[in-house]
Amino acid sequence: MTDISHASDVITAGADGLAEARAANARQIRNAKISAAVRYIILFGVGLMMLYPLIWLVGASFKTNAEIFANPGFVPQEPTTEGYVKGWETSTPYTFGRFFLNSFLIIIPKVIGTAISCTMVAYGFARFDFPLKKLLFGSVIAILLLPNVVTRIPQYLLFRDLGWLDSFLPLWVPSAFAGDAFFVFMLVQFLRAIPGDMEEAARVDGANSWQTLVFIVVPMLAPALISVCLFQFMWTMNDFLGPLIYISSVDKYPVSLALKLSIDTTEAFEWNRILAMSVLTITPALIVFFMAQKYFIEGLSAGGVKG
Amino acid sequence: MARLQLSKLEKVYGGAFKAVHGIDLDVQEGEFMVLVGPSGCAKSTTLRMIAGLEEVTSGEIRIGDRIVNALPPGKRRIAMVFQNYALYPHMKVRSNLAFGLRLAHVPKAEREAAVREVARILEIEPLLDRLPKQLSGGQAQRVALGRALIKKPEVFLFDEPLSNLDAKLRASMRVRITDLHKRLKAEGRPSTVVYVTHDQTEAMTMGDRICVMKDGHIMQVATPKELYDRPANLFVAGFIGSPEMNVIDGEIEGTDFRLGGQVISLDEAVLNRMHAKPQEAALGIRPQHMKLSAGNGLTARLRSAEFMGHEVYLHAMLEGKEITTVAGAAEYDALDRSDERIRLTPDLAHAHIFDRASGANVSLPLAG
């Protein structure tokens, strides 16, 4: 009899313990849900704060001039595309299309030139031994640390003597000769993280240095190269100082200068036109970024992660 | 297929560190030569010099009748299999295999035929349209092997190709590679192979001959059996064979080998073989030639026993030195272990006498 009651005690105690564990488990799940909710609310709030200027910009570009300053919200009350239509026409004899074309005439050779030249230079630094290599790489790093402004005047004099003023050449030629130390550095770091075995296998297979670079190294370098191209694209699109210094004729203005032009030449600023053109100006960079986003992040992080 | 000759080959890094000390090695046509040694013995450096991936400081490398020192790797008519496969990650298996032929401007139809043949030999036909990252280790290694095979090179170079595989796969790949070597020979396409490994089992099972290296020097080049039965020096004696050879320090006085308080009488068989009488001697004897005996013989203190199935490895202390002996499982069961003492009789017909100072085996018949 005593034995039986003892056994049933154990069973009840066991059931109690289990019920307690289940309750604790349920509490933990509930807490996790609450903390996730709080986390997402904060993230959403901060995200909205950061994106607000951009959202406002897009909204305001569809407002009338009067409404822009009267209404702080970003939803236009009477949406109009007048800003886009008038803004596109500009106050010059050229449409905004002309300025976009100018921008791309700078960007395309610059991006292609950068990708090719920086890959070659980085490959050289990462894979070959040659006299003065350390000194030369040191000077690449030194250039990286040098503020751009310091070289503006000597560069200007150089390009003036070459007769390149008021042309696109000063804006893209230096980059096509691996003039951007940052990209060289970035690719060297990326290459160092890629084991050399595949290249050795290619050499045993009969490839020379160029063939190894083109068939083996470049495909492995693709994520980093996409990052390089994206950066160069966005930085060039947004570059204001370069064109301001070297380009003097309005028909050669890229969009960054053209935007400023619409502020300069009108007495009472047509804000909705400026905002509409600003939206158009950031669109290409955004499209390119979202298209290549996956590779871009891969390229930025891979250099650091691979051992 | 061709003979490979290295003469006075040296490698010096940065003008200071000498990695390879003027080695001479002659690999016969169709021979499977294994370079073996502990890590840092320069076996891989030697292989990379043969491949042309590492510059030669001085000396000569000959493949067939050509001196290849100045030739780039692609022109040496060699193929190499790397430790971590080194497959081109962005190319499918098919393109990986054909890459060398593509660079050599072999017409497409011929290339495809060659890929099919190699895929058939290595049984990788179903893998041809996969990327390297979709392959298992064993499959990747077979593709790497195929990439070497497709070029029909004069010399195959293997740089520790199996060390990334698990033990079971390693054993089967070992058989596969030696089978392939034999098969090519039978088909009238004998292939000269230089195979680098640090694993003595691989070396012993695969090599026609083995070249044992240490610190950039060649210690001995011989067939596996020769290395095992007649090691030229203490290093080879210790490196080849598992469990390791027992090396017992002592002195030779007349016909006696004295170690601590105990004496082994060297018989004529040993004494006649000796061509020098070293000051400080070491007696080398493999565990299976140390027989357990009742009553007489050397006395040692038993420390531990490892049961291996059909036999037992006994570890014992003999005059302060750890030695190993192998006993049959039944023999071990019958052993009286009550006082932890065992009695051992060395089989002197298989014993070696080494000069402690130089490490040389003085009980080997002199060469020539």
XYZ file of C-alpha atoms in Angstrom:
675
model
C 0.000 0.000 0.000
C 2.708 2.413 0.996
C 4.610 1.429 -2.087
C 1.718 2.351 -4.353
C 1.122 5.774 -2.782
C 4.828 6.487 -3.026
C 4.807 5.675 -6.721
C 1.840 7.947 -7.384
C 3.660 10.787 -5.552
C 6.501 10.456 -7.973
C 4.135 10.603 -10.926
C 2.432 13.782 -9.653
C 5.751 15.402 -8.868
C 6.905 14.502 -12.390
C 3.746 15.953 -13.937
C 4.142 19.143 -11.863
C 7.759 19.509 -13.041
C 6.723 19.054 -16.630
C 3.903 21.597 -16.351
C 6.339 24.078 -14.837
C 8.821 23.532 -17.669
C 6.041 24.058 -20.220
C 5.009 27.300 -18.549
C 8.613 28.523 -18.543
C 8.923 27.622 -22.197
C 5.721 29.547 -23.030
C 7.021 32.560 -21.085
C 10.243 32.501 -23.050
C 8.409 32.371 -26.371
C 6.191 35.287 -25.311
C 9.203 37.352 -24.203
C 10.965 36.673 -27.485
C 7.885 37.874 -29.386
C 7.667 41.077 -27.339
C 11.339 41.849 -27.787
C 11.103 41.210 -31.533
C 8.129 43.593 -31.757
C 10.006 46.335 -29.886
C 13.085 45.790 -32.029
C 11.168 46.094 -35.288
C 9.303 49.212 -34.157
C 12.585 50.953 -33.307
C 14.236 49.810 -36.560
C 11.247 50.956 -38.590
C 11.229 54.349 -36.837
C 14.951 54.993 -37.362
C 14.755 53.730 -40.947
C 11.882 56.101 -41.671
C 13.818 59.040 -40.191
C 16.766 58.291 -42.457
C 14.652 57.828 -45.557
C 12.368 60.808 -44.849
C 14.411 63.409 -46.798
C 14.441 61.113 -49.833
C 10.719 60.405 -49.584
C 10.045 64.114 -49.140
C 12.197 64.862 -52.185
C 10.192 62.478 -54.352
C 6.891 63.802 -52.966
C 7.879 67.453 -53.330
C 8.915 66.970 -56.938
C 5.245 66.389 -57.729
C 4.033 69.478 -55.829
C 3.520 72.976 -57.099
C 6.039 75.604 -56.053
C 3.574 77.190 -53.667
C 2.746 73.913 -51.966
C 6.367 72.913 -51.314
C 6.770 75.412 -48.512
C 3.165 75.526 -47.393
C 2.677 71.821 -46.815
C 5.237 69.949 -44.621
C 3.828 66.481 -45.500
C 5.239 64.497 -48.358
C 2.049 63.534 -50.145
C 1.266 66.197 -52.763
C -2.295 67.549 -52.535
C -2.521 68.381 -56.219
C 0.052 66.149 -57.913
C 1.550 67.711 -61.000
C 4.325 66.737 -63.359
C 4.988 70.329 -64.262
C 8.323 70.264 -62.398
C 9.505 67.380 -64.573
C 8.309 68.831 -67.848
C 9.697 72.324 -67.291
C 12.780 71.107 -65.486
C 13.660 68.794 -68.406
C 13.512 71.747 -70.797
C 15.920 73.796 -68.610
C 16.672 77.445 -69.018
C 19.426 76.690 -71.555
C 19.134 75.784 -75.239
C 19.686 72.122 -74.248
C 17.334 69.679 -72.560
C 18.325 67.711 -69.501
C 18.831 64.716 -71.797
C 21.911 66.429 -73.160
C 23.364 66.695 -69.670
C 22.612 63.046 -68.963
C 24.395 62.128 -72.173
C 27.405 64.208 -71.082
C 27.439 62.453 -67.724
C 27.444 59.061 -69.398
C 30.173 60.118 -71.806
C 32.327 60.638 -68.727
C 31.095 57.698 -66.668
C 31.279 54.913 -69.254
C 34.939 55.292 -70.285
C 35.868 56.015 -66.682
C 34.211 52.890 -65.263
C 35.549 50.606 -68.000
C 39.014 52.145 -67.792
C 39.070 51.840 -64.017
C 38.015 48.186 -64.053
C 40.659 47.207 -66.592
C 43.569 49.267 -65.323
C 43.016 48.657 -61.610
C 42.718 44.900 -62.172
C 46.017 44.842 -64.027
C 47.840 46.934 -61.449
C 46.381 45.010 -58.507
C 47.284 41.678 -60.145
C 50.830 42.908 -60.534
C 51.119 43.980 -56.921
C 49.412 40.909 -55.502
C 51.078 38.177 -57.540
C 54.468 39.262 -58.875
C 57.769 40.179 -57.353
C 59.642 42.992 -58.996
C 62.259 45.542 -57.980
C 60.977 48.445 -55.844
C 57.631 46.704 -55.361
C 57.408 47.739 -51.718
C 58.269 51.356 -52.479
C 55.745 51.512 -55.301
C 52.979 49.926 -53.250
C 53.868 52.289 -50.430
C 53.360 55.224 -52.749
C 49.961 53.845 -53.818
C 48.938 53.824 -50.171
C 50.394 57.296 -49.711
C 48.247 58.572 -52.586
C 45.276 56.960 -50.893
C 45.902 59.103 -47.828
C 46.569 62.289 -49.770
C 43.637 64.723 -49.862
C 42.415 65.225 -53.448
C 42.518 68.989 -53.121
C 46.308 69.008 -52.817
C 46.775 67.832 -56.384
C 44.066 69.996 -57.963
C 46.318 72.873 -59.014
C 49.256 70.875 -60.449
C 46.745 68.624 -62.217
C 44.944 71.641 -63.636
C 48.212 73.071 -64.952
C 49.131 69.717 -66.482
C 45.828 69.316 -68.293
C 45.906 72.963 -69.402
C 49.314 72.368 -71.008
C 47.983 69.246 -72.686
C 45.165 71.353 -74.103
C 42.528 69.198 -72.431
C 40.573 71.967 -70.736
C 36.867 72.094 -71.482
C 36.888 68.432 -72.556
C 35.927 65.198 -70.792
C 39.467 63.842 -70.926
C 40.764 65.197 -67.581
C 37.747 63.630 -65.913
C 38.283 60.024 -67.004
C 41.802 59.528 -68.396
C 43.612 59.482 -64.991
C 41.204 56.799 -63.775
C 41.792 54.720 -66.892
C 45.451 54.562 -65.885
C 44.696 53.180 -62.420
C 44.759 56.655 -60.934
C 42.339 55.690 -58.194
C 44.551 54.237 -55.505
C 41.567 53.187 -53.442
C 40.377 50.702 -56.083
C 43.876 49.324 -56.590
C 44.191 48.826 -52.855
C 40.777 47.205 -52.591
C 41.494 44.737 -55.398
C 44.951 43.904 -54.034
C 43.394 43.028 -50.694
C 40.753 40.916 -52.385
C 43.317 39.110 -54.526
C 45.482 38.360 -51.517
C 42.571 36.475 -50.006
C 42.239 34.232 -53.087
C 44.601 31.244 -52.902
C 47.187 31.170 -55.693
C 46.712 27.461 -56.454
C 44.225 27.968 -59.259
C 46.626 30.332 -60.994
C 49.464 27.834 -60.583
C 47.238 25.120 -62.024
C 46.540 27.413 -64.979
C 50.253 27.987 -65.505
C 50.860 24.243 -65.477
C 47.995 23.991 -67.991
C 50.016 26.281 -70.245
C 48.514 29.712 -69.581
C 50.772 32.753 -69.631
C 50.293 35.619 -67.171
C 47.733 37.408 -69.346
C 45.695 34.284 -69.982
C 45.788 33.477 -66.272
C 44.537 36.963 -65.509
C 41.734 36.910 -68.062
C 40.516 33.300 -67.733
C 41.143 32.569 -64.062
C 41.694 35.691 -61.977
C 39.060 38.020 -63.422
C 36.166 35.542 -62.993
C 37.181 34.963 -59.375
C 37.545 38.695 -58.890
C 34.095 39.447 -60.316
C 32.331 40.385 -57.052
C 35.087 42.851 -56.174
C 35.121 44.238 -59.721
C 31.382 44.859 -59.565
C 31.894 46.821 -56.350
C 34.638 48.851 -57.986
C 32.428 49.667 -60.980
C 29.499 50.612 -58.729
C 31.565 52.898 -56.564
C 33.128 54.555 -59.571
C 29.718 54.955 -61.195
C 28.153 56.596 -58.154
C 31.106 58.781 -57.297
C 31.418 60.035 -60.861
C 27.698 60.650 -61.158
C 27.854 62.728 -57.985
C 31.158 64.468 -58.751
C 30.639 68.175 -58.803
C 34.071 69.710 -58.297
C 35.822 67.927 -61.191
C 33.465 69.108 -63.937
C 33.215 72.538 -62.295
C 36.965 73.018 -62.646
C 37.555 71.550 -66.088
C 34.361 72.195 -68.046
C 33.335 75.662 -69.025
C 30.890 75.272 -71.944
C 27.307 74.624 -70.964
C 26.841 72.081 -73.779
C 29.389 69.834 -72.029
C 27.913 70.065 -68.545
C 27.141 66.779 -66.774
C 23.977 66.567 -64.663
C 25.697 67.559 -61.429
C 26.594 70.954 -62.908
C 23.339 71.283 -64.757
C 21.404 71.026 -61.502
C 23.367 73.918 -60.093
C 22.756 75.789 -63.328
C 19.022 75.822 -62.741
C 19.619 77.463 -59.379
C 22.015 80.048 -60.772
C 20.102 81.351 -63.690
C 16.676 81.925 -62.261
C 15.998 84.697 -59.875
C 13.071 83.141 -58.113
C 14.051 79.484 -57.826
C 11.655 77.017 -59.386
C 12.117 74.534 -56.560
C 9.852 71.889 -57.993
C 11.929 71.780 -61.200
C 15.172 71.480 -59.232
C 13.718 68.740 -57.053
C 12.283 66.900 -60.065
C 15.665 66.928 -61.810
C 17.359 65.850 -58.556
C 15.090 62.821 -58.465
C 16.027 61.997 -62.069
C 19.722 62.477 -61.246
C 19.772 59.947 -58.438
C 17.665 57.422 -60.357
C 20.447 55.822 -62.482
C 22.682 55.277 -59.444
C 19.790 53.757 -57.518
C 18.805 51.439 -60.368
C 22.385 50.260 -60.872
C 22.842 49.779 -57.150
C 19.721 47.672 -56.690
C 20.538 45.574 -59.737
C 24.031 44.745 -58.479
C 23.294 44.846 -54.762
C 23.902 41.139 -54.194
C 27.362 41.152 -55.809
C 28.189 44.516 -54.298
C 27.789 43.301 -50.725
C 29.539 40.035 -51.569
C 32.487 41.982 -52.963
C 32.770 44.297 -50.002
C 32.621 41.586 -47.379
C 34.418 38.729 -49.125
C 37.787 40.438 -48.994
C 37.633 40.478 -45.239
C 36.076 37.112 -44.566
C 38.100 34.739 -46.725
C 41.253 33.577 -44.986
C 57.019 9.379 -71.497
C 60.370 10.373 -70.282
C 63.060 10.010 -67.720
C 63.401 12.790 -65.160
C 66.786 13.711 -63.840
C 67.666 16.227 -61.156
C 71.306 17.061 -60.728
C 72.835 19.196 -58.006
C 69.486 20.898 -57.570
C 69.569 23.749 -55.075
C 67.031 26.216 -53.776
C 68.000 29.211 -51.695
C 65.344 31.605 -50.432
C 66.204 35.292 -50.149
C 69.923 34.584 -50.449
C 70.013 33.179 -46.930
C 67.827 30.173 -46.271
C 68.923 27.064 -48.140
C 65.896 24.834 -48.572
C 67.260 22.246 -50.991
C 70.923 21.197 -50.744
C 72.114 20.095 -54.167
C 70.104 16.926 -54.582
C 70.549 14.328 -57.322
C 67.644 12.131 -58.316
C 67.082 9.946 -61.336
C 63.508 8.877 -62.057
C 63.309 6.206 -64.742
C 60.825 6.270 -67.577
C 57.480 4.946 -66.352
C 58.619 4.826 -62.748
C 56.424 5.786 -59.776
C 58.758 7.754 -57.507
C 57.504 8.901 -54.120
C 59.158 11.789 -52.292
C 58.487 11.337 -48.616
C 59.627 13.101 -45.481
C 58.402 15.107 -42.519
C 56.967 18.573 -43.103
C 59.632 21.117 -43.923
C 61.914 18.600 -45.626
C 61.602 20.489 -48.957
C 59.825 17.677 -50.807
C 57.132 20.055 -52.059
C 59.713 22.693 -52.974
C 61.536 20.077 -55.029
C 58.304 19.114 -56.786
C 57.455 22.754 -57.459
C 60.878 23.280 -58.973
C 60.274 20.326 -61.301
C 56.898 21.873 -62.212
C 58.482 25.265 -62.842
C 56.412 27.020 -60.191
C 59.499 27.700 -58.127
C 62.719 29.066 -59.553
C 65.804 26.887 -59.432
C 68.759 28.546 -57.663
C 71.293 26.226 -59.238
C 71.490 22.768 -60.729
C 69.712 21.143 -63.616
C 66.340 19.545 -64.257
C 66.102 17.284 -67.277
C 62.930 15.784 -68.679
C 63.796 13.327 -71.449
C 66.637 14.967 -73.306
C 65.544 18.537 -72.607
C 66.893 20.805 -69.896
C 63.749 22.505 -68.634
C 65.168 24.987 -66.088
C 64.255 28.007 -68.193
C 60.938 26.721 -69.551
C 57.624 27.967 -68.126
C 55.453 25.261 -66.497
C 53.179 25.026 -69.522
C 56.050 24.085 -71.840
C 57.606 21.374 -69.675
C 55.146 18.667 -70.745
C 54.211 17.974 -67.161
C 50.896 17.862 -65.341
C 50.324 18.465 -61.693
C 47.678 17.464 -59.169
C 47.420 19.823 -56.235
C 46.622 19.067 -52.614
C 43.472 21.200 -52.550
C 42.472 20.202 -56.106
C 42.837 23.793 -57.444
C 39.899 23.361 -59.819
C 38.814 26.553 -61.558
C 35.758 27.465 -59.469
C 33.831 29.276 -62.206
C 34.180 26.553 -64.850
C 32.183 23.373 -65.182
C 34.042 20.082 -64.854
C 34.047 19.746 -68.640
C 35.797 23.113 -69.098
C 38.143 22.417 -66.210
C 39.311 19.279 -67.971
C 39.601 20.928 -71.378
C 41.217 24.196 -70.249
C 44.782 23.100 -71.028
C 43.792 21.803 -74.446
C 41.873 24.994 -75.179
C 44.978 27.052 -74.457
C 46.951 24.764 -76.744
C 44.394 25.492 -79.544
C 43.319 21.885 -79.873
C 40.235 21.753 -82.153
C 36.913 21.504 -80.344
C 35.959 18.032 -81.599
C 39.287 16.605 -80.455
C 38.941 18.337 -77.116
C 35.534 16.840 -76.531
C 36.718 13.380 -77.463
C 39.601 13.702 -75.004
C 37.252 14.876 -72.236
C 34.958 11.916 -72.878
C 37.827 9.448 -72.756
C 39.251 10.805 -69.510
C 35.787 10.972 -67.968
C 35.274 7.333 -68.869
C 38.598 6.234 -67.360
C 37.928 8.093 -64.110
C 34.181 7.396 -64.062
C 33.243 11.055 -63.838
C 30.913 11.193 -66.846
C 27.849 12.170 -64.757
C 29.782 15.069 -63.243
C 30.827 16.803 -66.451
C 28.229 19.562 -66.252
C 28.693 20.361 -62.582
C 30.639 23.176 -61.003
C 33.527 22.321 -58.663
C 31.561 23.484 -55.628
C 28.943 20.821 -56.372
C 31.510 18.022 -56.081
C 32.528 15.997 -53.030
C 36.196 15.830 -52.062
C 36.751 12.488 -53.767
C 34.987 13.604 -56.938
C 36.962 16.864 -57.038
C 40.192 14.941 -56.674
C 39.216 12.671 -59.556
C 38.506 15.717 -61.727
C 41.891 17.140 -60.747
C 43.417 13.815 -61.749
C 41.535 13.994 -65.039
C 42.850 17.463 -65.713
C 46.360 16.050 -65.430
C 45.609 12.910 -67.427
C 44.018 14.700 -70.390
C 47.252 16.454 -71.273
C 49.136 13.185 -71.808
C 52.167 14.688 -70.112
C 55.649 13.178 -69.964
C 55.770 13.490 -66.178
C 52.943 13.511 -63.648
C 53.518 15.488 -60.462
C 51.369 14.879 -57.394
C 51.584 17.245 -54.432
C 50.031 15.428 -51.452
C 46.862 14.818 -53.468
C 45.111 12.658 -50.889
C 45.755 14.542 -47.675
C 42.426 16.411 -47.802
C 40.409 13.200 -48.029
C 39.111 11.062 -45.186
C 40.919 7.831 -44.356
C 38.561 5.493 -46.208
C 38.495 7.555 -49.397
C 42.246 7.970 -49.206
C 42.734 4.220 -49.251
C 40.481 3.782 -52.285
C 42.059 6.714 -54.169
C 45.477 5.216 -53.448
C 44.449 2.020 -55.187
C 42.833 3.983 -58.002
C 45.998 5.965 -58.718
C 48.312 2.952 -58.656
C 45.858 0.996 -60.822
C 45.777 3.862 -63.281
C 49.570 3.935 -63.396
C 49.680 0.191 -64.094
C 46.893 0.427 -66.653
C 48.600 3.194 -68.594
C 51.755 1.111 -68.587
C 49.840 -1.917 -69.892
C 48.279 0.238 -72.626
C 51.730 1.223 -73.796
C 51.603 4.721 -72.333
C 53.888 4.345 -69.324
C 53.810 7.466 -67.183
C 56.635 8.803 -65.085
C 55.279 9.920 -61.734
C 56.720 12.006 -58.931
C 54.434 11.801 -55.931
C 54.946 13.873 -52.798
C 53.504 12.750 -49.483
C 54.283 12.872 -45.787
C 52.422 9.631 -45.194
C 54.745 6.639 -45.136
C 51.880 4.215 -45.743
C 51.124 5.995 -49.020
C 54.807 5.961 -49.889
C 55.252 2.267 -49.123
C 52.122 1.115 -50.924
C 52.339 3.263 -54.033
C 55.983 3.802 -54.918
C 58.145 1.743 -57.245
C 60.922 3.542 -55.463
C 60.871 5.962 -52.558
C 63.082 8.953 -51.984
C 63.254 9.804 -48.280
C 64.107 13.441 -47.636
C 65.063 15.436 -44.561
C 65.953 19.128 -44.295
C 66.587 19.478 -48.023
C 68.838 16.402 -48.246
C 68.059 13.016 -49.741
C 68.501 10.369 -47.041
C 67.967 7.298 -49.188
C 66.437 6.302 -52.508
C 65.337 2.700 -52.724
C 62.433 0.326 -53.263
C 59.953 0.099 -50.369
C 61.296 -3.326 -49.355
C 64.893 -2.190 -49.455
C 64.075 0.860 -47.323
C 62.334 -1.316 -44.813
C 64.917 -4.094 -44.660
C 68.065 -2.058 -45.097
C 67.633 1.538 -43.961
C 70.772 3.528 -44.754
C 70.638 5.615 -41.609
C 68.828 6.247 -38.353
C 66.428 8.742 -39.929
C 65.136 6.328 -42.555
C 65.031 3.540 -39.964
C 62.832 5.671 -37.737
C 60.666 7.139 -40.495
C 59.758 3.990 -42.388
C 57.772 1.243 -40.682
C 54.976 1.242 -38.174
C 55.327 0.786 -35.271
C 58.691 2.485 -35.334
C 61.995 0.632 -35.201
C 63.491 0.347 -31.722
C 66.804 2.146 -31.454
C 68.819 1.176 -28.390
C 71.968 3.123 -27.502
C 74.964 1.212 -26.192
C 78.625 0.393 -26.610
C 80.342 -2.346 -28.515
C 83.022 -4.227 -26.607
C 84.459 -7.131 -28.508
C 81.425 -9.133 -29.496
C 79.232 -7.635 -26.816
C 76.736 -4.852 -27.199
C 76.358 -3.285 -23.761
C 73.372 -1.234 -22.785
C 73.304 -0.167 -19.154
C 73.741 -3.323 -17.119
C 72.619 -5.734 -19.810
C 74.506 -7.339 -22.633
C 73.549 -8.611 -26.075
C 76.068 -10.961 -27.632
C 76.449 -10.026 -31.248
C 76.894 -13.085 -33.328
C 78.963 -13.568 -36.460
C 75.991 -12.686 -38.640
C 76.069 -9.133 -37.389
C 79.787 -8.726 -36.840
C 80.630 -9.844 -40.357
C 78.260 -7.330 -41.831
C 79.792 -4.376 -39.978
C 82.253 -2.309 -41.939
C 83.072 0.119 -39.166
C 83.101 0.044 -35.422
C 81.437 3.174 -34.108
C 82.415 4.825 -30.824
C 78.839 5.297 -29.805
C 76.634 2.689 -31.331
C 72.910 2.205 -31.604
C 71.219 -1.109 -32.179
C 68.188 -0.860 -34.439
C 65.633 -3.607 -34.406
C 62.027 -3.665 -35.559
C 59.340 -4.516 -32.966
C 58.417 -7.778 -34.679
C 62.044 -8.937 -34.406
C 62.030 -8.499 -30.627
C 60.649 -11.848 -29.537
C 59.132 -12.480 -26.143
C 61.093 -15.236 -24.487
C 60.836 -17.226 -21.316
C 63.713 -17.160 -18.879
C 66.656 -15.558 -20.655
C 67.115 -12.473 -22.810
C 66.868 -8.752 -22.069
C 64.703 -7.716 -19.169
C 62.291 -4.840 -19.673
C 59.475 -3.361 -17.627
C 56.083 -3.531 -19.303
C 54.279 -0.186 -19.365
C 51.282 -0.623 -21.586
C 49.752 -2.850 -24.203
C 47.752 -1.848 -27.283
C 45.362 -4.478 -28.541
C 45.245 -4.359 -32.350
C 43.157 -7.469 -33.038
C 45.350 -10.292 -34.197
C 48.367 -8.860 -32.418
C 49.297 -6.720 -29.427
C 51.833 -3.902 -29.303
C 53.713 -3.998 -26.033
C 55.411 -0.832 -24.827
C 58.159 -1.456 -22.321
C 61.084 0.366 -20.722
C 64.504 -1.141 -21.420
C 67.280 0.534 -19.443
C 65.366 3.812 -19.322
C 64.472 3.772 -23.009
C 61.014 3.071 -24.353
C 60.835 0.164 -26.760
C 58.005 -1.557 -28.580
C 57.491 -5.174 -29.379
C 54.765 -7.057 -31.180
C 53.257 -10.201 -29.784
C 50.521 -12.472 -31.068
C 47.240 -12.110 -29.208
C 47.494 -15.697 -27.872
C 51.104 -15.181 -26.904
C 50.147 -12.068 -24.979
C 47.374 -13.909 -23.135
C 49.823 -16.627 -22.114
C 52.359 -14.103 -20.867
C 53.068 -14.015 -17.149
C 52.556 -10.342 -16.326
C 52.543 -10.712 -12.545
C 55.822 -8.796 -11.959
C 55.474 -6.435 -14.953
C 58.746 -7.765 -16.290
C 59.071 -9.217 -19.742
C 62.014 -10.956 -21.321
C 62.970 -10.190 -24.903
C 65.316 -11.818 -27.363
C 66.321 -9.726 -30.377
C 66.530 -11.571 -33.687
C 70.005 -10.428 -34.642
C 69.688 -11.525 -38.254
C 67.404 -8.508 -38.697
C 69.306 -6.119 -36.445
C 71.203 -3.061 -37.622
C 74.099 -1.261 -36.001
C 74.129 2.510 -36.445
C 76.861 5.017 -35.737
C 75.194 7.388 -33.278
C 77.381 10.318 -34.389
C 76.789 10.170 -38.143
C 73.545 8.203 -38.056
C 74.877 5.855 -40.756
C 74.000 2.184 -40.784
C 77.386 0.461 -40.428
C 75.952 -3.026 -40.715
C 74.882 -2.676 -44.328
C 77.030 -4.078 -47.108
C 78.913 -1.149 -48.624
C 77.584 0.013 -51.938
C 79.491 -1.377 -54.901
